[in-house]
Amino acid sequence: LAGGPGFGGQVRISTVDSINKLGEYFSKFPGIGPRQSKRFVYYLLRQRKESVDELITLLKKLKEDTKICASCSRYFPSSEIGLCSICADRNRSNETLMVVEKDIDVDNIERSGVFTGKYFVLGGIVSPLDKNPGRKIRIEELKDLIKKKAKNNTLREIIMALSANPDGEETTDYVVQAISPLLSENKTKISRLGRGLSTGSELEYSDTETIKNAFARRT
Amino acid sequence: LAGGPGFGGQVRISTVDSINKLGEYFSKFPGIGPRQSKRFVYYLLRQRKESVDELITLLKKLKEDTKICASCSRYFPSSEIGLCSICADRNRSNETLMVVEKDIDVDNIERSGVFTGKYFVLGGIVSPLDKNPGRKIRIEELKDLIKKKAKNNTLREIIMALSANPDGEETTDYVVQAISPLLSENKTKISRLGRGLSTGSELEYSDTETIKNAFARRT
Amino acid sequence: LAGGPGFGGQVRISTVDSINKLGEYFSKFPGIGPRQSKRFVYYLLRQRKESVDELITLLKKLKEDTKICASCSRYFPSSEIGLCSICADRNRSNETLMVVEKDIDVDNIERSGVFTGKYFVLGGIVSPLDKNPGRKIRIEELKDLIKKKAKNNTLREIIMALSANPDGEETTDYVVQAISPLLSENKTKISRLGRGLSTGSELEYSDTETIKNAFARRT
Amino acid sequence: LAGGPGFGGQVRISTVDSINKLGEYFSKFPGIGPRQSKRFVYYLLRQRKESVDELITLLKKLKEDTKICASCSRYFPSSEIGLCSICADRNRSNETLMVVEKDIDVDNIERSGVFTGKYFVLGGIVSPLDKNPGRKIRIEELKDLIKKKAKNNTLREIIMALSANPDGEETTDYVVQAISPLLSENKTKISRLGRGLSTGSELEYSDTETIKNAFARRT
């Protein structure tokens, strides 16, 4: 759309474009609509040039400085040699592998400090209508990792840690079906995160599924 | 405030009162503010006399037709002889007793169809600041029930089924402390509803407590 | 549904009914769903008998103590002789008549203290799909009132004070069309509440209609 | 925090920094918290390099391609010569000047198509506690513009178009006080956007201020 040299009259359009196009870009950010994305643009316009330059530098560095871990598929600093800090950590067990949807889930689970094994990031979710679910998640990478670990004979448990909603269930079922043939049942078991009352749940408002699980897994 | 006979000038006030007082009454209903309670009054004013009479009849019958079960403390029809329909049901086990906060919790758990034992309704919640917690819940009635069941040697498990929030935890702790001395540990155990991911929980937004429980109780 | 004499086995049902039926009754209150209505019932069950009796007394008095003003159609104490306190107030002007949807609107406008004329309560709203709109609002009563006031030659202005939404506009149009033939244009004008920025409106989020009105009626 | 040359061990930190720092940057965007800002970062990480490069290009162009209009202080394409498209438009009247808080307000008012004069963007809001309000808004620029227009003897009306909330009122009062001495009352009047019922307002829930204005400005 930008007017090139010789199309003087259209240059004006090309610049309005730079404001509108940036607005459009931000409107694709998760959870952002067209109005808020426009506010982002005006926010940036009000900043000093140095501040926008800082953002540009951070964005340039983001891809340069980041690579995907060959083992767990997490993003990690490209300056590090080998695997990401979690996969490279010798204090973490290789016996358990937790399968999650996205990087930010790893962040949240790490904050809880409860898990000391390794992760694998699927990078997405499968839904019942997907014709080719394998394209939406890193299922081949997961299978390769499991084959490798099976060779080393170290893997004792794979923990499916997806969200407790229909898409999460669907993805769990898909993954379990895909990896089960690779595992000898008596060596590696597949588990799922426990269902029950999450913090703040009130009995009066809990659904049947949650009550069933909370009852079955009482302690 | 109502003017009696001979205070003609105040009779006017007494009637405005009947609208305002009814508004005040409704404003004490759970979750209702002064504005909505006023809307209730105008709603009733717009109804035909027969409809308001029906409400009056239902309210009259409510207390008359309802009594508290001598065993579980639930409300139930006073026309029934003996205990409430759940306590009187011979198909329900006497080996498990589920302790809940309120009647509506029983309704919700029954809807799930998962539990086939008996209930006890505490009728309230204890909070850390209560000086005399025993007054806010039916702790003596619960103790009496347990003593009686202990005599019959039937009780195998008491399931604490309170909400997964600080008040629920506090109440559970208070009750457990009060009833433990009445139980011989190897005959009756005390359990709590399982904690974990409730339906709809997303890993990204789950708190540490929920993640810990979901991890510990994976299946 | 209640079991009569001789149907002993069904008496039990008739009482469960009294709890459920009361729940159903409350679920028709404005803004109340089935769950909250059940909470109302249990709330009442937890109250002392004297408290429920007080509610019954207030409900009995509500209809008895209240009548509809023959002039404005507001509810007012039946102990008062003649018209409601606003219509009977000699300090209030008969030259302006404000037409509102419901009693609670009168309450709110009175709180503002801005209007010193008389009211008429339509008792409802007309929507575009109504086949017989005249049945849903007190249009005949309004026409009678206007004819009477026209005779006395006192009415200078009729203020349409309905909500600024499609149903409010529709009702205003319907009423204006119905009453216009009764008015001689040079004696009584029909006005509508001013449109513009309401308290809290931000320019960024205002709709076109509001901006147009705020611009046209700048002061 | 970034490790410089020779501090090999800290290079790792410097890259984690690029993810975290970008998250921090986004968390300062209007309406964005730390969690959502992190989701933005992971969103960008999942995009192809070309897409992030596009964002970088748009950001580079944003400042380069944009300048502030010497007349109204709006942002506009730097490729345009002279004033912004609105100020340069000969079909728009110079007799009315609308004073708004921010660029996005101009966008919204233009969408309504109701105003055909010129704008001035204050660039901020004054609040009662500000010690030096003149620093937060472009008051000197506005005064210069008005002096210039006063010389040309063209300005008939200044429309204060700020939000209908306390900060908006405060700013309007501050600006009116600052510019009044520059205007000869019989030539240029200062007006404010009309207050009243905005679209969707219901009488039952309207505040006293809104009712007063809607009544006073009935039409």
Coordinates of N, CA, C and O in Angstrom, one line a residue, chain D residues 17 26 31 45 79 127 177 180 209 214:
Chain D
D17 N 17.0 -11.9 30.3 CA 16.7 -10.5 30.4 C 15.9 -10.0 29.2 O 14.9 -9.3 29.3
F26 N 6.1 -4.3 27.9 CA 4.6 -4.4 27.5 C 3.7 -4.2 28.7 O 2.6 -3.8 28.6
G31 N -3.5 -0.6 30.4 CA -4.4 -1.7 30.7 C -3.8 -3.0 30.7 O -4.5 -4.0 30.8
L45 N 7.3 -14.7 20.2 CA 8.2 -15.8 20.1 C 7.7 -16.9 19.1 O 8.4 -17.5 18.3
S79 N 5.4 12.9 6.3 CA 5.5 13.1 4.9 C 4.7 14.3 4.4 O 4.9 14.9 3.3
S127 N -5.4 17.1 37.3 CA -6.2 16.7 38.5 C -6.0 17.7 39.6 O -5.0 18.4 39.7
Q177 N -10.2 29.0 32.7 CA -9.6 30.1 33.4 C -8.4 30.6 32.7 O -8.1 31.8 32.7
S180 N -9.7 32.4 29.1 CA -10.7 33.5 29.1 C -10.1 34.9 28.9 O -10.7 35.6 28.2
E209 N -26.9 14.2 39.1 CA -26.3 15.1 38.1 C -26.9 14.9 36.7 O -27.3 15.9 36.0
A214 N -30.4 16.3 32.2 CA -31.4 15.8 31.2 C -32.7 16.6 31.3 O -33.3 16.8 30.3

